[in-house]
Coordinates of C-alpha atoms and ligand atoms in Angstrom, one line a residue:
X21 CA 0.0 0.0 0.0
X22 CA 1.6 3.5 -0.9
X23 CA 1.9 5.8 2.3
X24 CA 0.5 8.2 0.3
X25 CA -3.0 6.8 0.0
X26 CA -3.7 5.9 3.6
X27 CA -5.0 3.1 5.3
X28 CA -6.8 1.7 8.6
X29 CA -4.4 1.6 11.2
X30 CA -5.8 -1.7 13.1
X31 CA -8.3 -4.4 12.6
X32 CA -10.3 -1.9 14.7
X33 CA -10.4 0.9 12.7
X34 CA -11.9 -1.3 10.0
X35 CA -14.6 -2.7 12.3
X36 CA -15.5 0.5 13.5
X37 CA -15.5 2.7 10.2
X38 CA -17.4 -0.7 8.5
X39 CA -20.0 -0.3 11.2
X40 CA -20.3 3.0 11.3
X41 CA -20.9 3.3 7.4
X42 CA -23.3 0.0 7.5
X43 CA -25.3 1.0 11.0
X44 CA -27.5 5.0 10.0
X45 CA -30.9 6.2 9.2
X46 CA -31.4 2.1 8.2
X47 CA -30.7 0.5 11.3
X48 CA -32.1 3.2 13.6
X49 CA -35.4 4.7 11.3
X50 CA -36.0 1.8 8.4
X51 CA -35.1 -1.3 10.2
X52 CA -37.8 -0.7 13.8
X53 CA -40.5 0.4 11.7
X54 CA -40.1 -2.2 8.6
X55 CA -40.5 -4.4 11.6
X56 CA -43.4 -3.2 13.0
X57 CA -45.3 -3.2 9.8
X58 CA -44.0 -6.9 8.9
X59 CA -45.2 -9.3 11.8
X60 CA -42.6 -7.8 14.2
X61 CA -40.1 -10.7 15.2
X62 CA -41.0 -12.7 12.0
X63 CA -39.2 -9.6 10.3
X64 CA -36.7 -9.8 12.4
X65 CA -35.9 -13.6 11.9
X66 CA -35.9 -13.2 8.5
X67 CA -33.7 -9.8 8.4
X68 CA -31.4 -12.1 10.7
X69 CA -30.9 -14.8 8.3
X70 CA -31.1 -12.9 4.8
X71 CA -28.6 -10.5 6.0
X72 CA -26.0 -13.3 6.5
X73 CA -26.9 -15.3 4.3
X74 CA -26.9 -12.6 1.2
X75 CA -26.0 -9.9 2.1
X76 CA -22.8 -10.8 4.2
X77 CA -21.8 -13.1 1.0
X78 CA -22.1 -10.1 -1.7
X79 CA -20.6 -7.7 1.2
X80 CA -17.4 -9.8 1.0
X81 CA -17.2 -9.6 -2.7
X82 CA -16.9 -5.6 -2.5
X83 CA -14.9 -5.8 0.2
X84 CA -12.5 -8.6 -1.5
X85 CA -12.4 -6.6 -4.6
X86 CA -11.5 -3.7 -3.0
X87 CA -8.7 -5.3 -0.9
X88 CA -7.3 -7.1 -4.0
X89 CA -7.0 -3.6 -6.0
X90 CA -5.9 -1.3 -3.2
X91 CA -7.8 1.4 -4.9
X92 CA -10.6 3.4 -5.6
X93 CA -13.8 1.1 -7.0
X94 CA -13.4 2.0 -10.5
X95 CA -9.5 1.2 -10.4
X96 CA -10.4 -2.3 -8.6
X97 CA -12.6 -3.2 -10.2
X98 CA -10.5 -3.2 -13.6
X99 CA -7.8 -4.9 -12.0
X100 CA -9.5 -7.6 -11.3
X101 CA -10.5 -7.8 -15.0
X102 CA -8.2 -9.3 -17.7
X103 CA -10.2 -8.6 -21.0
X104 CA -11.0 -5.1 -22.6
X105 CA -14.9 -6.1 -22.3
X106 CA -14.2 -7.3 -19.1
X107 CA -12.6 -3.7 -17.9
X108 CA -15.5 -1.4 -19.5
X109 CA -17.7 -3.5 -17.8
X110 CA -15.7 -3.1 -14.8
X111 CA -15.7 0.5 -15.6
X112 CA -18.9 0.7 -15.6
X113 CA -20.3 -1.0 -12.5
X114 CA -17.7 0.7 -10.3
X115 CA -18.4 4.0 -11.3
X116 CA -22.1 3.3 -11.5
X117 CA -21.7 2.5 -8.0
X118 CA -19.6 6.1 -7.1
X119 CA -22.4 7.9 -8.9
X120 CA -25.1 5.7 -6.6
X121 CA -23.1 6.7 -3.3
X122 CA -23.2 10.6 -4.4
X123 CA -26.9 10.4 -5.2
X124 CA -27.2 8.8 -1.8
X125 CA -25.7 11.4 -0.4
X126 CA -27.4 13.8 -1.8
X127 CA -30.7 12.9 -0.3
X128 CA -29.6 11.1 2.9
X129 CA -27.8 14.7 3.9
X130 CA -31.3 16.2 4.0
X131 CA -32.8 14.0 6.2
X132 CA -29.7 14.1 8.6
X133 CA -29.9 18.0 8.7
X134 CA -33.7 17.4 10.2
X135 CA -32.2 15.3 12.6
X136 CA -29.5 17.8 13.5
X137 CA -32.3 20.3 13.8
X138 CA -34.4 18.4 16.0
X139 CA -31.4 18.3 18.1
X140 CA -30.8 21.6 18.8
X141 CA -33.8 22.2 19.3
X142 CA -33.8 21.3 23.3
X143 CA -31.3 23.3 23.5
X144 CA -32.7 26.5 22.3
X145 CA -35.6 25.3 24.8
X146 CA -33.7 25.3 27.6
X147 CA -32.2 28.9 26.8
X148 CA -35.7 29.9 26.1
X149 CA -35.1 30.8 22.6
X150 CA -39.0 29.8 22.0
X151 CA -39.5 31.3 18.5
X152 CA -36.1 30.2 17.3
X153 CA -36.9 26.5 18.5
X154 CA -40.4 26.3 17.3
X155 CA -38.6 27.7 13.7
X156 CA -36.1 24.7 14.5
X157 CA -39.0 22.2 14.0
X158 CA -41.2 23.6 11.3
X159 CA -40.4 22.2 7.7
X160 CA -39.3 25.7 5.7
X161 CA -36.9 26.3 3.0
X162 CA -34.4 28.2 5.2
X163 CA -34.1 25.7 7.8
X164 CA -33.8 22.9 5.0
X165 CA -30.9 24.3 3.6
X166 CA -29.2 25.5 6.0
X167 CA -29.0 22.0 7.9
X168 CA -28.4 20.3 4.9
X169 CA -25.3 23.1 4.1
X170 CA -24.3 22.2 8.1
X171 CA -24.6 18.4 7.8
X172 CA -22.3 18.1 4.0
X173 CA -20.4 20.7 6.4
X174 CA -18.9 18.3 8.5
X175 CA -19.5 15.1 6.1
X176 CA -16.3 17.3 4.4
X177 CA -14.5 18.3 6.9
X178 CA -14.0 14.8 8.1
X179 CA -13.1 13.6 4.8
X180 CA -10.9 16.0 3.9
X181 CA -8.4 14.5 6.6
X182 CA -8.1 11.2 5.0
X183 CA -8.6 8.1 6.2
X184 CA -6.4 7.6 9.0
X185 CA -7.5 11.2 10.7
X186 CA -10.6 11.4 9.2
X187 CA -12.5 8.3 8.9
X188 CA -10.9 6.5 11.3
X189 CA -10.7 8.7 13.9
X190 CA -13.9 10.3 13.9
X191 CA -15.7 6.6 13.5
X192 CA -13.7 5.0 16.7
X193 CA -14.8 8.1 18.5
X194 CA -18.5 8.2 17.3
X195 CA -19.3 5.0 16.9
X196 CA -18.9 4.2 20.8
X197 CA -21.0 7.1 21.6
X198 CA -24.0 5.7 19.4
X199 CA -23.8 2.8 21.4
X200 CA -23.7 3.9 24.8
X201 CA -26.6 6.8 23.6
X202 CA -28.6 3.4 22.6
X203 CA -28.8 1.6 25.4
X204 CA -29.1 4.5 27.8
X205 CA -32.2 5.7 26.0
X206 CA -33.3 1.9 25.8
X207 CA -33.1 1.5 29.3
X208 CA -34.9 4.9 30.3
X209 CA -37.8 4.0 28.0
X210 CA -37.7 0.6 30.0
X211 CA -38.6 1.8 32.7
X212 CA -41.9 4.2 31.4
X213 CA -45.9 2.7 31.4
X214 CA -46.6 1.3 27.7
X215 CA -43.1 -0.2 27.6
X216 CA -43.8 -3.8 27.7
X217 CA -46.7 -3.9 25.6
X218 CA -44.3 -2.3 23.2
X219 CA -41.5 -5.5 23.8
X220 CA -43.9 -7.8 23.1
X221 CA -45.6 -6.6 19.6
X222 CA -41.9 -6.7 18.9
X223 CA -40.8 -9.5 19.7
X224 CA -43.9 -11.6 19.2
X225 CA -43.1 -13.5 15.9
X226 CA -46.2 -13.7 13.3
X227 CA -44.5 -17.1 12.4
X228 CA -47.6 -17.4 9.2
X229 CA -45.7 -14.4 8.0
X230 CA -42.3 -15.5 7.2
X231 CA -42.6 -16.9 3.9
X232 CA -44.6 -13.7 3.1
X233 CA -42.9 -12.3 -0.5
X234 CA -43.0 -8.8 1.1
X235 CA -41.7 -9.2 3.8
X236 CA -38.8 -11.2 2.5
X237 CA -38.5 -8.9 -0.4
X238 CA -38.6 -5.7 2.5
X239 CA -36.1 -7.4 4.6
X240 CA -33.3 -8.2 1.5
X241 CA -33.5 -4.8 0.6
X242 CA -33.2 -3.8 3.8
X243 CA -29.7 -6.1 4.8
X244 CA -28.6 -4.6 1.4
X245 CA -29.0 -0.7 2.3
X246 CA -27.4 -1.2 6.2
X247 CA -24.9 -2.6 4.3
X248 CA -24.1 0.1 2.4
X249 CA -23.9 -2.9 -0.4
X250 CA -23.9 -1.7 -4.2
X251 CA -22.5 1.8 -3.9
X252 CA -18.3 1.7 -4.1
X253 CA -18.1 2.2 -0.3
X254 CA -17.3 -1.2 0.9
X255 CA -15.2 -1.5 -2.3
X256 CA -13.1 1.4 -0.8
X257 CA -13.2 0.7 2.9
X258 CA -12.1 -3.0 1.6
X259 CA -9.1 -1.5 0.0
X260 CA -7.6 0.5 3.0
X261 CA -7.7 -2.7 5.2
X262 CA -3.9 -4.3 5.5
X263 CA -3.3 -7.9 4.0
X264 CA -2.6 -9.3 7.2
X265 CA -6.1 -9.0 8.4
X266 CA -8.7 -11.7 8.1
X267 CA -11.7 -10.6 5.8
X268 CA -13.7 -13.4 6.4
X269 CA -13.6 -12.7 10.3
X270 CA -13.6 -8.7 10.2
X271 CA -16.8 -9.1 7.8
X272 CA -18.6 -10.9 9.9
X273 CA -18.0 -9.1 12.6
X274 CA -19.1 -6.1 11.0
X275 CA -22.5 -7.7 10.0
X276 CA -22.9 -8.8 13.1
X277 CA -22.8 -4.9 14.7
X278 CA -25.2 -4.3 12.1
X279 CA -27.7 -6.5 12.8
X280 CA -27.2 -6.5 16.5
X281 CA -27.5 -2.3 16.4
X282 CA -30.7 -3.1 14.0
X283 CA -32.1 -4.7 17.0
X284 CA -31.4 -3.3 19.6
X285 CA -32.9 0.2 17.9
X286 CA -36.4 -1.9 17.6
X287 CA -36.0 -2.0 21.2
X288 CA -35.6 1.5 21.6
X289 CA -38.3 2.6 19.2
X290 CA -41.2 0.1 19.0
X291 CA -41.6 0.6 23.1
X292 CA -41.5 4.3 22.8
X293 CA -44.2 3.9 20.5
X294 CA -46.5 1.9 22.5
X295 CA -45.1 4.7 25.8
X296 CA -46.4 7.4 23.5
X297 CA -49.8 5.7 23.1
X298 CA -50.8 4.6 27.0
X299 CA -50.1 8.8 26.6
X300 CA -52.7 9.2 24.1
X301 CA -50.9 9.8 21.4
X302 CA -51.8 8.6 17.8
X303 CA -49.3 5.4 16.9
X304 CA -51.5 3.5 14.0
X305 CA -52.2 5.0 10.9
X306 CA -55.8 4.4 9.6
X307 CA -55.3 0.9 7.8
X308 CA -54.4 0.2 11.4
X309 CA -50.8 -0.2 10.6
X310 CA -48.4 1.6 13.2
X311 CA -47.3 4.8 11.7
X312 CA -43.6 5.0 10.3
X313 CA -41.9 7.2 7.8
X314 CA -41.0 10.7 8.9
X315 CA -44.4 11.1 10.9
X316 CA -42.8 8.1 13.1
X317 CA -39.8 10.0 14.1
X318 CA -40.8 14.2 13.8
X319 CA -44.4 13.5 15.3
X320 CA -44.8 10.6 16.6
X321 CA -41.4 10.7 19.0
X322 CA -41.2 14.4 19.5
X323 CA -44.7 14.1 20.7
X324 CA -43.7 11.6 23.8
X325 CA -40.9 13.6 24.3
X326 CA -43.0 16.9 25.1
X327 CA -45.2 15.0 27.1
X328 CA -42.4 13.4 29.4
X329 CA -41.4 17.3 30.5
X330 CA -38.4 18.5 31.3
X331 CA -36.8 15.2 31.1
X332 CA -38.2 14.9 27.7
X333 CA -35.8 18.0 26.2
X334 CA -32.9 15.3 27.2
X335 CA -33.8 12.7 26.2
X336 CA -34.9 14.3 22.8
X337 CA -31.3 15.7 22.2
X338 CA -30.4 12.4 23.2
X339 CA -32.3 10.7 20.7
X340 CA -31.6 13.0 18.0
X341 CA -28.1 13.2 18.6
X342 CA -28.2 9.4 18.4
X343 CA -29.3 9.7 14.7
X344 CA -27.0 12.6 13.5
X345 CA -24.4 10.4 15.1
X346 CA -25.6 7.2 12.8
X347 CA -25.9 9.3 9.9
X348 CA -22.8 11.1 10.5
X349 CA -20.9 7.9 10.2
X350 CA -22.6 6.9 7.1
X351 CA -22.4 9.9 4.9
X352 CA -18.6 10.0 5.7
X353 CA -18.5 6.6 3.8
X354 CA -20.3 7.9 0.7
X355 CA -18.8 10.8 0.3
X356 CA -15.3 8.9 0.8
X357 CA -16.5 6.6 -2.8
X358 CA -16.8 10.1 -4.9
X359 CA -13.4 11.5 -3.5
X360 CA -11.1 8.2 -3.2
X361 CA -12.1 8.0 -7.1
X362 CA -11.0 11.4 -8.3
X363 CA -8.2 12.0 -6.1
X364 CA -6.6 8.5 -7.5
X365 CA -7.9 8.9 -11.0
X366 CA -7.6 12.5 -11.6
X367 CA -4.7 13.7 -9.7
X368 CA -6.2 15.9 -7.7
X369 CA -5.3 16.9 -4.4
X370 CA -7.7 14.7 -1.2
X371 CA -8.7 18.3 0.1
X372 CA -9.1 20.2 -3.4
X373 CA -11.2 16.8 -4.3
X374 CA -13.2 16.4 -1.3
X375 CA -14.4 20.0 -1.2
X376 CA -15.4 20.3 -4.9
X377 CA -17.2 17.4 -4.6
X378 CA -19.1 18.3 -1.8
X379 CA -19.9 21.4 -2.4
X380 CA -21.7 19.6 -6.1
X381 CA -23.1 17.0 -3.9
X382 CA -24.7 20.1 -1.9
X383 CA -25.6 22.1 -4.6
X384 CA -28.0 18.9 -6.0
X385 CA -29.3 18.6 -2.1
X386 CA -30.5 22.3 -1.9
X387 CA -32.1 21.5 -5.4
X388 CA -33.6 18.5 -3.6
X389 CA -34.8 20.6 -1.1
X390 CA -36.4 23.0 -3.4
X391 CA -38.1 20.3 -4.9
X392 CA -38.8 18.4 -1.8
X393 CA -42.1 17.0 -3.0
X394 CA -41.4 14.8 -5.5
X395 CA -37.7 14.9 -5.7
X396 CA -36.6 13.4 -2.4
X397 CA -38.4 10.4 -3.0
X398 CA -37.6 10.1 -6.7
X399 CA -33.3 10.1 -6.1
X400 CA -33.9 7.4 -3.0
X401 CA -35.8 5.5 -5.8
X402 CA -33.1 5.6 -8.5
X403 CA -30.4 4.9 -5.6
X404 CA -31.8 2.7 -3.4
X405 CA -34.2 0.7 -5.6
X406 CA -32.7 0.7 -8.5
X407 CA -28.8 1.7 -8.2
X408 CA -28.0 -0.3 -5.7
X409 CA -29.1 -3.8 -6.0
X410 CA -28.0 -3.8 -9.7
X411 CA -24.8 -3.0 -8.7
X412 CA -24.4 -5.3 -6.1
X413 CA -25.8 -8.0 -8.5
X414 CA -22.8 -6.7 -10.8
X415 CA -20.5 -7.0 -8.1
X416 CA -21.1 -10.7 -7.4
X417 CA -21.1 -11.9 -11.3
X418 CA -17.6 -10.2 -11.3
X419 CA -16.6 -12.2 -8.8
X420 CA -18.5 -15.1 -9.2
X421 CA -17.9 -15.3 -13.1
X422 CA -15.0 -12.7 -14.2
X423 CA -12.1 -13.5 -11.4
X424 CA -10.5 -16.6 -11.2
X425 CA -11.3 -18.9 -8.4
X426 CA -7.8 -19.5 -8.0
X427 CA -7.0 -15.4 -7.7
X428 CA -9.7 -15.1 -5.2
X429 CA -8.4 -18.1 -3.2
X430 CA -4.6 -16.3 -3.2
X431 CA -6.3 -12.8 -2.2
X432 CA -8.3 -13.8 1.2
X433 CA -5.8 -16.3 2.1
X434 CA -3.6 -13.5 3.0
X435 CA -4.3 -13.0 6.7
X436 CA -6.3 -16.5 6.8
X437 CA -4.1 -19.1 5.6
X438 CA -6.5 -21.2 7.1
X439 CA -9.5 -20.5 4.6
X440 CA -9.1 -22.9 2.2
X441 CA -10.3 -25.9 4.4
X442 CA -12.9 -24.0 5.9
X443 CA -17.0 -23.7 5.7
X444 CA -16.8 -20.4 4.3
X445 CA -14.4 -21.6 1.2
X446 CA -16.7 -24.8 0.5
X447 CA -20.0 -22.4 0.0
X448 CA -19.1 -18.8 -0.5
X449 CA -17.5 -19.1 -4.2
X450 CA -21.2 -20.7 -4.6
X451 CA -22.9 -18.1 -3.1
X452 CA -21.9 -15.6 -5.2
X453 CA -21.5 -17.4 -8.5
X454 CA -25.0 -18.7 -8.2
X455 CA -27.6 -17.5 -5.3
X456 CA -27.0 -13.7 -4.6
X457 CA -27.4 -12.5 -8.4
X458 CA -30.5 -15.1 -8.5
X459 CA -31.9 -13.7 -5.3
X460 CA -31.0 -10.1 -6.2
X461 CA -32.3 -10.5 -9.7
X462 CA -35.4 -12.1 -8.4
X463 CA -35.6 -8.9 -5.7
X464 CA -35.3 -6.1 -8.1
X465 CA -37.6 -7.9 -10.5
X466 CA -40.3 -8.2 -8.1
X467 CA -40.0 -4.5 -7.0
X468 CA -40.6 -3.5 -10.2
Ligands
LIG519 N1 -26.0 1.8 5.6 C1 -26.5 3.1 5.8 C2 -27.8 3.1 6.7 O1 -28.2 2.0 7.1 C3 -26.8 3.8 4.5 C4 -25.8 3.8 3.5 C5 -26.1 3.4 2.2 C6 -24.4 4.1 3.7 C7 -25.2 3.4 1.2 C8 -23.5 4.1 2.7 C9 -23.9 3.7 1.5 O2 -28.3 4.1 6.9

């Protein structure tokens, strides 16, 4: 690895930056309320077994292709092609999936900048800045931008110090904090009236439901958004990990903080719910469904939260520091995809890069924002719908069909010398030759 291009310092680092890109707005948002509108723990039985089952076999393709190229997703991706064909197509999916991480971006940075606003909106509270934090919490333009603007704000600022200062850094410090932020505000909402009828719609499985197409379809496209699969970033994060770590290992353990952060966030936000209704608030939506989507965490929660007094301004900053924090994490990793491809295929400097690109990625937010309507939803479509299980499904034919079984074998035994006699060796190679494009192919197809 050139010292110039950086790298995780320690097995870790990777973990940690992994995690924090895989566990955001998913885990914390998506992942409780999918749950609550799929049979509860049947959801969450299935979400357990897809995501290691497919999603944690496609996650080590990126992550293998990255490590084996030691560079951006585009330049990886060729190498691990031999024909011309084989490197336009290579071309092709890697920058289709730096494109998918910038749209991301683009959209996810507005959402995070209502979180951040929610947050500061205690504060102002407990100043007594009334108007200013009733104008924190009322959708306008102004507010929009300028918390998008603050959110890409520090997305770049952490970039622009590379990978070992930056990324790094900033994920081994935040990614603690989410945790301990979790299980405090689990444990306080444990102890509130409405709690336990919340646990048990959770964790009561509708077993009839499990074989339900969508609910299995929700819960694979689910595992393949926490883990930021399809979109260059494990690609890149794959490529700054040393040779002497063990991929097979460090990837599941990275799953595993997924899923386990998944859970534990149904804990935290399926109770409130049910705390929020023994206080007469509104938690199911006509069709008798509970209520999710933004009315779940800007009505719904903020409405317990005013109710629980001055305790509730807290545990509201709390709760939506919790989710800048998660997003935080996140955006770092898709703005990395954008600037790790430029800075090694243009020439350009990681600050120069990192800044130009998110000040573009900003300007398409703000046009987001003007468009809020019908926009927003439109680019998480394209990138989350669309972009992103294609290119996953790319990912694994190009391993699965394009590299050499042989090459693969040489690249993970490094750090594992182990591998080739183990469980993983006798079915992965399968895995992604045959099931994950299937099962992708057969996702997207049905979503359509
Ligand atoms: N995995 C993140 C989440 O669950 C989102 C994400 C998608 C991050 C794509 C990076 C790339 O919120």
């Amino acid at each position: 690895m050139s010292a110039s291009r950086g790298g995780f310092n320690s097995s870790i680092g990777f973990i940690m930056a992994a995690a924090g890109s895989a566990v955001g707005l998913g885990n914390i948002w998506g992942f409780p309320t999918q749950t609550a509108s799929n049979g509860g723990a049947a959801f969450v039985l299935v979400y357990l077994v897809l995501a290691f089952f497919l999603a944690y076999p496609a996650f080590m393709a990126e992550l293998l292709i990255g490590r084996y190229g030691q560079a951006n997703a585009v330049t990886s991706m060729q190498k691990v092609a031999r024909t011309s064909w084989q490197k336009r197509f290579g071309f092709a999916v890697g920058f289709g999936g730096v494109l998918c991480a910038a749209l991301i971006l683009s959209f996810y940075a507005i959402i995070a900048g209502w979180m951040m606003s929610y947050a500061v909106e205690p504060l102002a509270k407990l100043a007594s800045f009334t108007d200013e934090a009733k104008w924190l919490i009322t959708h306008t333009l102004p507010r929009n931008i300028l918390f998008t603007t603050l959110f890409i704000g520090l997305t770049i600022l952490i970039i622009r110090r590379g990978v070992e200062q930056g990324i790094e850094k900033w994920s081994k410090r935040l990614m603690p904090m989410l945790i301990i932020l979790l299980i405090l505000l689990i444990a306080y909402v444990f102890t509130l009236n409405g709690a336990q009828a919340g646990f048990a719609a959770y964790l009561n499985p509708d077993i009839s439901r499990v074989f339900d197409a969508d609910l299995l379809i929700s819960a694979l496209g689910q595992a393949f958004f926490s883990l930021s699969l399809g979109t260059s970033v494990m690609i890149i994060y794959g490529s700054y990990i040393a040779k002497k770590e063990n991929l097979v290992s460090l990837g599941a353990q990275v799953t595993l903080i997924d899923v386990s952060i998944a859970f534990l966030a149904g804990l935290l936000i399926i109770p409130a719910m049910y705390v929020a209704q023994a206080q007469g608030v509104a938690i199911f939506a006509e069709d008798g469904s509970l209520i999710s989507g933004s009315s779940l965490v800007f009505t719904v929660l903020p409405a317990l939260f005013l109710n629980m007094g001055a305790v509730g301004l807290f545990v509201a900053f709390g709760f939506f520091v919790l989710m800048t924090i998660a997003a935080l994490t996140s955006s770092i990793s898709m703005l990395e995809g954008p600037v790790s491809f430029v800075v090694e295929r243009h020439n350009i400097a990681r600050k120069k890069a990192t800044t130009y690109i998110g000040v573009a990625i900003l300007l398409l937010s703000i046009i987001i924002v003007i468009n809020l309507e019908w926009m927003l939803d439109f680019i998480a479509i394209l990138s989350t719908q669309y972009g992103q299980p294609l290119i996953a499904m790319f990912c694994c034919i190009f391993v699965g069909w394009i590299w050499h079984r042989n090459d693969i074998l040489t690249e993970i035994k490094q750090g594992n010398s182990e591998v080739e006699s183990s469980l993983f060796w006798k079915i992965w190679p399968w895995y992604v030759k045959f099931v994950c494009p299937t099962a992708i192919a057969l996702v997207f197809i049905h979503s359509l």
